[in-house]
Coordinates of C-alpha atoms in Angstrom, one line a residue:
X1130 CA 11.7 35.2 -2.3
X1131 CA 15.0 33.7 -0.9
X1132 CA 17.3 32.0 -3.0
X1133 CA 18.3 28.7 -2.1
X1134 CA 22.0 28.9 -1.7
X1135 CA 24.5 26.1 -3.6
X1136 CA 26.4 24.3 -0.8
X1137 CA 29.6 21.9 -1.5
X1138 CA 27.0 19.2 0.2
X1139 CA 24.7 19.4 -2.6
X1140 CA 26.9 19.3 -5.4
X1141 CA 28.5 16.3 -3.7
X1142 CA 24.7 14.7 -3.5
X1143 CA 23.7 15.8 -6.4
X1144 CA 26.7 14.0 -8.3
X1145 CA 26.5 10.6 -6.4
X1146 CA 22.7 10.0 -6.8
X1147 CA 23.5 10.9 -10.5
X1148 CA 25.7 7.9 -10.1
X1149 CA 23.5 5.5 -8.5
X1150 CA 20.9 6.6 -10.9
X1151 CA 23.2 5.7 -14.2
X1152 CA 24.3 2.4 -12.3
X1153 CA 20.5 1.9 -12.1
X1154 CA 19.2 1.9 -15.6
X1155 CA 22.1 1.1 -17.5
X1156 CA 21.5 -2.3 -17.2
X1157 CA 18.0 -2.5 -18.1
X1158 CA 19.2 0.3 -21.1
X1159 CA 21.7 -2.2 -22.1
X1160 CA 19.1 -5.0 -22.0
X1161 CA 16.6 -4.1 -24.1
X1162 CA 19.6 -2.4 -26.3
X1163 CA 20.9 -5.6 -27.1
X1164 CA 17.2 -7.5 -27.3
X1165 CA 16.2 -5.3 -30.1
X1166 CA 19.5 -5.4 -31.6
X1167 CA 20.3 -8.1 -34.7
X1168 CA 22.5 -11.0 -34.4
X1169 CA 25.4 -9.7 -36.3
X1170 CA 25.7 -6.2 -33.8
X1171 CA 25.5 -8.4 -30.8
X1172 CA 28.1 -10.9 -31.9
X1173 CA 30.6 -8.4 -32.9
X1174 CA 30.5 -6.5 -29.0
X1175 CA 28.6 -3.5 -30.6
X1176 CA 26.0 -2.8 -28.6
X1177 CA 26.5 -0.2 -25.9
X1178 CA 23.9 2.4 -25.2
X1179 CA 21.4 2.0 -28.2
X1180 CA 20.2 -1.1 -30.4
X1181 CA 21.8 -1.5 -34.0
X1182 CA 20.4 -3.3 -36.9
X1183 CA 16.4 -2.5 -34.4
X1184 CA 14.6 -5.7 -34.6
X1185 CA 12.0 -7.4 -32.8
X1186 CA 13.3 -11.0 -33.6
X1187 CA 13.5 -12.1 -29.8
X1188 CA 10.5 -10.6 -28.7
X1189 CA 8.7 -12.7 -31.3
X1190 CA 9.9 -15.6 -30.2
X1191 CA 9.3 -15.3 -26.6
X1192 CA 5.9 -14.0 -27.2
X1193 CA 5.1 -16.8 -29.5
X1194 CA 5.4 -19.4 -27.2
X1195 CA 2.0 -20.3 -26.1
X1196 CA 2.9 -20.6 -22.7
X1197 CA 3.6 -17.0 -22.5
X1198 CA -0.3 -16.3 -22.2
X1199 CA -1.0 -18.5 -19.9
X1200 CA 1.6 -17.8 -17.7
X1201 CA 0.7 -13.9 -17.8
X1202 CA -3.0 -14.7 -17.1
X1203 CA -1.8 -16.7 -14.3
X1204 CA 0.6 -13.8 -12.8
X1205 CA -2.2 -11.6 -13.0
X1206 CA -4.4 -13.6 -11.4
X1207 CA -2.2 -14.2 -8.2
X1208 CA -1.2 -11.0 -8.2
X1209 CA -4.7 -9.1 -7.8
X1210 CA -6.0 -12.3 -5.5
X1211 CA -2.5 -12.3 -3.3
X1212 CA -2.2 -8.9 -3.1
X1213 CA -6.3 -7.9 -2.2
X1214 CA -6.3 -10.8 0.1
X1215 CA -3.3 -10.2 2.2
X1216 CA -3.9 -6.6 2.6
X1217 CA -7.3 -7.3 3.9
X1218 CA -5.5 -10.0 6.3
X1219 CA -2.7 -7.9 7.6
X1220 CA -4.9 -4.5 7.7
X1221 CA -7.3 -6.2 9.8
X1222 CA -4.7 -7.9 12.1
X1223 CA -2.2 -4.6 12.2
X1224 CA -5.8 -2.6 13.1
X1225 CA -6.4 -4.7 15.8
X1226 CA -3.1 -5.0 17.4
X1227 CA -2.5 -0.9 17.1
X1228 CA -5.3 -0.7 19.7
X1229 CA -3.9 -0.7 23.2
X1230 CA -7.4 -1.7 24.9
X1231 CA -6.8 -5.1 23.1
X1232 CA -6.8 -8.0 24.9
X1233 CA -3.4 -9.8 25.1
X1234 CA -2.2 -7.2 22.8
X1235 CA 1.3 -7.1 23.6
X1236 CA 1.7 -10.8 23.9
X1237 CA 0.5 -11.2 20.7
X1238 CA 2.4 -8.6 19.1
X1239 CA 5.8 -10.5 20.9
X1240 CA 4.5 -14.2 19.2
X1241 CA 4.2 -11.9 15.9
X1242 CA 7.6 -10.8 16.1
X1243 CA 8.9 -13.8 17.2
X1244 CA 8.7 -15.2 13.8
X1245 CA 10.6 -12.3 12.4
X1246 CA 13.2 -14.4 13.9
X1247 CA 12.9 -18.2 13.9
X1248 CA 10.1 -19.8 11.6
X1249 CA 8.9 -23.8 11.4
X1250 CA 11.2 -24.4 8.1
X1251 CA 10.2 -25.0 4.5
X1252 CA 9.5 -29.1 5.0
X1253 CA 7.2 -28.4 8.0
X1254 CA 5.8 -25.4 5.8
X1255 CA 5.2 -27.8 3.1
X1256 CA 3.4 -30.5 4.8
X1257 CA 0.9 -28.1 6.6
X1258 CA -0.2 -26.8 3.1
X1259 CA -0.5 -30.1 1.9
X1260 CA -2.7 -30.6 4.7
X1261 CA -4.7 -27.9 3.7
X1262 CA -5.5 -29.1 0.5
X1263 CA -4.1 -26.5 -1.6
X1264 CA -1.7 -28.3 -3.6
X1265 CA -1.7 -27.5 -7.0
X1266 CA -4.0 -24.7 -7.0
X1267 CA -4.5 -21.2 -7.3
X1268 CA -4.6 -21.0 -3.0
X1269 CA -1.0 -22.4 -3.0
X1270 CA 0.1 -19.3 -4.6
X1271 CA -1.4 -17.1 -2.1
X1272 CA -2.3 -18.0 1.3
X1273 CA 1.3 -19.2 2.3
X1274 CA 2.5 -15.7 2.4
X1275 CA -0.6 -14.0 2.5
X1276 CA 1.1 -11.9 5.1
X1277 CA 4.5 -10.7 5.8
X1278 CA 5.1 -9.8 9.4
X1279 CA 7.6 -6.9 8.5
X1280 CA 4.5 -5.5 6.8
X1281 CA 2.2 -6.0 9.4
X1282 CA 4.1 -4.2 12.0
X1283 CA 5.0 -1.3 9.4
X1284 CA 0.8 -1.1 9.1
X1285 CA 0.4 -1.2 13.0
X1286 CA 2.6 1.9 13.7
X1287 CA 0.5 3.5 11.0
X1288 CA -2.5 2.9 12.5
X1289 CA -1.3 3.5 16.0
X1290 CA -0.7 6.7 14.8
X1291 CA -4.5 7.8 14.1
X1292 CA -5.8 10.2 16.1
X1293 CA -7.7 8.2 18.6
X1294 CA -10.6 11.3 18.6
X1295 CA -10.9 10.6 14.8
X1296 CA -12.5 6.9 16.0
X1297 CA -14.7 8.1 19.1
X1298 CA -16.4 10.2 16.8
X1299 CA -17.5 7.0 14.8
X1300 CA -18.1 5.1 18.0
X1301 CA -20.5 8.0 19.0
X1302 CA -22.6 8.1 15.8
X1303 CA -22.7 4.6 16.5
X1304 CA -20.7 2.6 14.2
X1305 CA -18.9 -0.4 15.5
X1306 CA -15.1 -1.9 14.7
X1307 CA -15.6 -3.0 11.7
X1308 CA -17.5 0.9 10.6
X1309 CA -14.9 2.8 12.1
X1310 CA -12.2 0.6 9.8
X1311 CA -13.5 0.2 7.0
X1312 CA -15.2 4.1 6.6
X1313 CA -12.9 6.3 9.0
X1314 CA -9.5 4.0 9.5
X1315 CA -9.4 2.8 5.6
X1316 CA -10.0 6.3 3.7
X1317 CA -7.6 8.0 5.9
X1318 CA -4.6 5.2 5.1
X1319 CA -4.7 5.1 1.2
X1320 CA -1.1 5.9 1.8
X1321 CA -0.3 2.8 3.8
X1322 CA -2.2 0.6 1.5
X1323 CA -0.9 1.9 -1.5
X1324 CA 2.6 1.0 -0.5
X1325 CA 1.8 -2.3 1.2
X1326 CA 0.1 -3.5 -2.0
X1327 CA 2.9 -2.7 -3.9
X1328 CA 5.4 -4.7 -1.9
X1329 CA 2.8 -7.9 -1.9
X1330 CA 2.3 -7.1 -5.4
X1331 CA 6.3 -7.1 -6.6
X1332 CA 6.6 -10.3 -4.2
X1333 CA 3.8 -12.1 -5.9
X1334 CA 5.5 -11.3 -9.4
X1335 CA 8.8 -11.9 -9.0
X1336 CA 7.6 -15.3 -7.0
X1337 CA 9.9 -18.3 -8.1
X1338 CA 9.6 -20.6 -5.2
X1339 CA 6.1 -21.6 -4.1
X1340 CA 5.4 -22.2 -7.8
X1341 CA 8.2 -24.8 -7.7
X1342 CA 7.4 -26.0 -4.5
X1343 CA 3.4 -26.0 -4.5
X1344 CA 2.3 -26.4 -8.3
X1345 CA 2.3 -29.6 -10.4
X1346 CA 0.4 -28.3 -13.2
X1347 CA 2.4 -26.6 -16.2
X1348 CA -1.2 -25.0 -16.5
X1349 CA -1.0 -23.0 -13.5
X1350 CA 2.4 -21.9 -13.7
X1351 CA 3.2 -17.7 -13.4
X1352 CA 5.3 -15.8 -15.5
X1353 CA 8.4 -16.1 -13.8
X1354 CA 8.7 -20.3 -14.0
X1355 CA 8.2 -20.4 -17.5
X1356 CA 10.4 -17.6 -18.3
X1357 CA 13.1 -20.0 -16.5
X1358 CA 12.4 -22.7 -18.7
X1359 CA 12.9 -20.5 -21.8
X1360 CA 16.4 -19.2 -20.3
X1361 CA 18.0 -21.6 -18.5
X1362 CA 16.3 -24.8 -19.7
X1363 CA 16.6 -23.6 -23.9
X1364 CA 12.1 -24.7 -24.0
X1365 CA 11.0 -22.0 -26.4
X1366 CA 9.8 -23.3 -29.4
X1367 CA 12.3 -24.5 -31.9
X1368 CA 9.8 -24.3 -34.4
X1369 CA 9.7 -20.3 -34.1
X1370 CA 13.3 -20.4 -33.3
X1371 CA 13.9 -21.6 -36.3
X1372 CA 12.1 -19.2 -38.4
X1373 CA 13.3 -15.6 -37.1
X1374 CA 16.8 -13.8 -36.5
X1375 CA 19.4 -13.7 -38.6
X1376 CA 21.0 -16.7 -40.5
X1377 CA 17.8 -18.7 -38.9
X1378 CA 19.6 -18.3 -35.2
X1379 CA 18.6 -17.2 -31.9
X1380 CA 21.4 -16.2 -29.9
X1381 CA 21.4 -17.1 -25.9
X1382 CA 21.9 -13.1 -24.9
X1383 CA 19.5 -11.2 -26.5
X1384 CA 16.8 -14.0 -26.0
X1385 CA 17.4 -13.4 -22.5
X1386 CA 17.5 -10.5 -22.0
X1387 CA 14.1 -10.3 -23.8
X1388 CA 12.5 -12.4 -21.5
X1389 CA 13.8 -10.0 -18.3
X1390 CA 12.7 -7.7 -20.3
X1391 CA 9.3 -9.2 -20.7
X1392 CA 8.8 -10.4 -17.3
X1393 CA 10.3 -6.8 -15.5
X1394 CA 8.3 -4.2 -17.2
X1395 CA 4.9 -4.3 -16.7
X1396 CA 5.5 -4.0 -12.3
X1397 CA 7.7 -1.6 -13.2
X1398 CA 4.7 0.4 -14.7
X1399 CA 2.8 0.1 -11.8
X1400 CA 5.6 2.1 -9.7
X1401 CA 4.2 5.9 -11.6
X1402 CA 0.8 5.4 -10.4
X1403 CA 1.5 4.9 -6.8
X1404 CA 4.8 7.2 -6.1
X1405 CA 2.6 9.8 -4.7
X1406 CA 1.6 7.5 -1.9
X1407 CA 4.8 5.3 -1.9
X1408 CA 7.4 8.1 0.2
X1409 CA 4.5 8.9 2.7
X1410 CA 3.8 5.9 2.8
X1411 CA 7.2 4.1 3.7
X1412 CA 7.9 7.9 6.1
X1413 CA 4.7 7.8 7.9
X1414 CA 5.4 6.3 11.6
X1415 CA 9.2 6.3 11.4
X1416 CA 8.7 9.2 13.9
X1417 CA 6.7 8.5 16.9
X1418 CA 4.4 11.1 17.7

């Protein structure tokens, strides 16, 4: 067994992803340092690295608020909709346009990327979905970017990279388009899928605009809209305000930096689960075979 030998290169890496790593997390560490810190630690500079005077004050009163509920259910709800229905959209659309036999295939591909570039604007945008109907519900979340062209091409290279013999053997037990997707193309691209989802997924999370743009009802608001309301617009209950943290105060810091807090770690959970596919998946097709 050969040693791997120590080269001036990796030290050099070594140290600067080091770096990026600390630059990385120290905010978040800082974050929820100060969040679960009490009022007096925080006023006086204190906090650094860890929490002092641990506390769960601001997380009380953020999770209080009975908008909080609703607006998780709601994330959650256009997050597994948004994200299973434009998956099944743009694998269906990047499938057909990987195959070269398709009709008009190339010129569709062109009108695809075309929009990469120029797109109809957010009025003309606004009135077609109005059109549709979709105002002020659920399908206003998802079906205006139900499917990212970037993603779509990144899925067509995958698939374009299939072994063609993979679907005539499919053909010739005699399963049509849809069988050889769905039971040959699909179980072979859990990669792809993985990390498509997981982009759709963080976009529908973090999503701030079409809320503000496409929603009416405080009802159906996500996560992220009422979070803004707590930091920016000071709307958390003063009633709970008033009964927790020190001296009867909420400081503006730590309450928002709970709230990130709240609103950033659950996606960030979901990262673990899919790692395994996420680097194949984002390599696969970078290199044309």
């Amino acid at each position: 067994m050969t040693r791997s030998k120590i080269t001036l290169f990796s030290v050099v890496n070594i140290v600067i992803l080091l770096g990026v790593v600390l630059l990385t997390l120290y905010p978040f560490i800082y974050m929820a340092a100060v969040s679960l810190s009490s009022n007096i630690h925080v006023l006086k500079g204190e906090i650094s690295w860890y929490p002092k005077g641990f506390n769960l004050d601001m997380y009380k009163v953020v999770l209080k608020d009975p908008r909080i509920g609703t607006a998780y259910w709601n994330t959650i709800v256009y997050v597994v909709l948004g994200t299973t229905l434009s998956l099944v959209i743009t694998s269906l659309g990047a499938y057909a346009l990987a195959k070269k036999d398709m009709v008009f295939g190339r010129g569709f591909t062109m009108i695809i990327i075309f929009t990469l570039f120029f797109s109809g604007g957010m009025i003309p945008t606004f009135l077609v979905v109005k059109e549709l109907g979709v105002i002020d519900t659920v399908w206003g979340m998802v079906l205006p970017g139900a499917v990212s062209t970037w993603n779509l091409l990144i899925m067509r290279t995958f698939f374009s990279n299939i072994p063609v013999e993979l679907e005539e053997s499919g053909q010739m037990d005699g399963l049509g388009n849809f069988g050889v997707f769905f039971r040959i193309v699909v179980p072979l691209s859990q990669a792809v899928f993985a990390t498509i989802g997981l982009f759709y997924a963080v976009g529908l999370w973090n999503n701030f605009l079409l809320p503000l743009l496409y929603l009416r009802d405080q009802e159906l608001f996500p996560l992220q809209v009422i979070l803004r309301n707590i930091v920016l617009a000071g709307q958390s209950n003063q009633a709970d305000i008033a009964a927790v943290g020190d001296a009867n105060v909420v400081l503006e810091e730590p309450l928002k930096f709970a709230t990130i807090m709240v609103s950033t770690v659950p996606i960030l959970l979901a990262y673990p689960f899919l790692q395994k596919y996420f680097v194949k998946g984002v390599m696969i097709g970078a290199v044309k075979s």
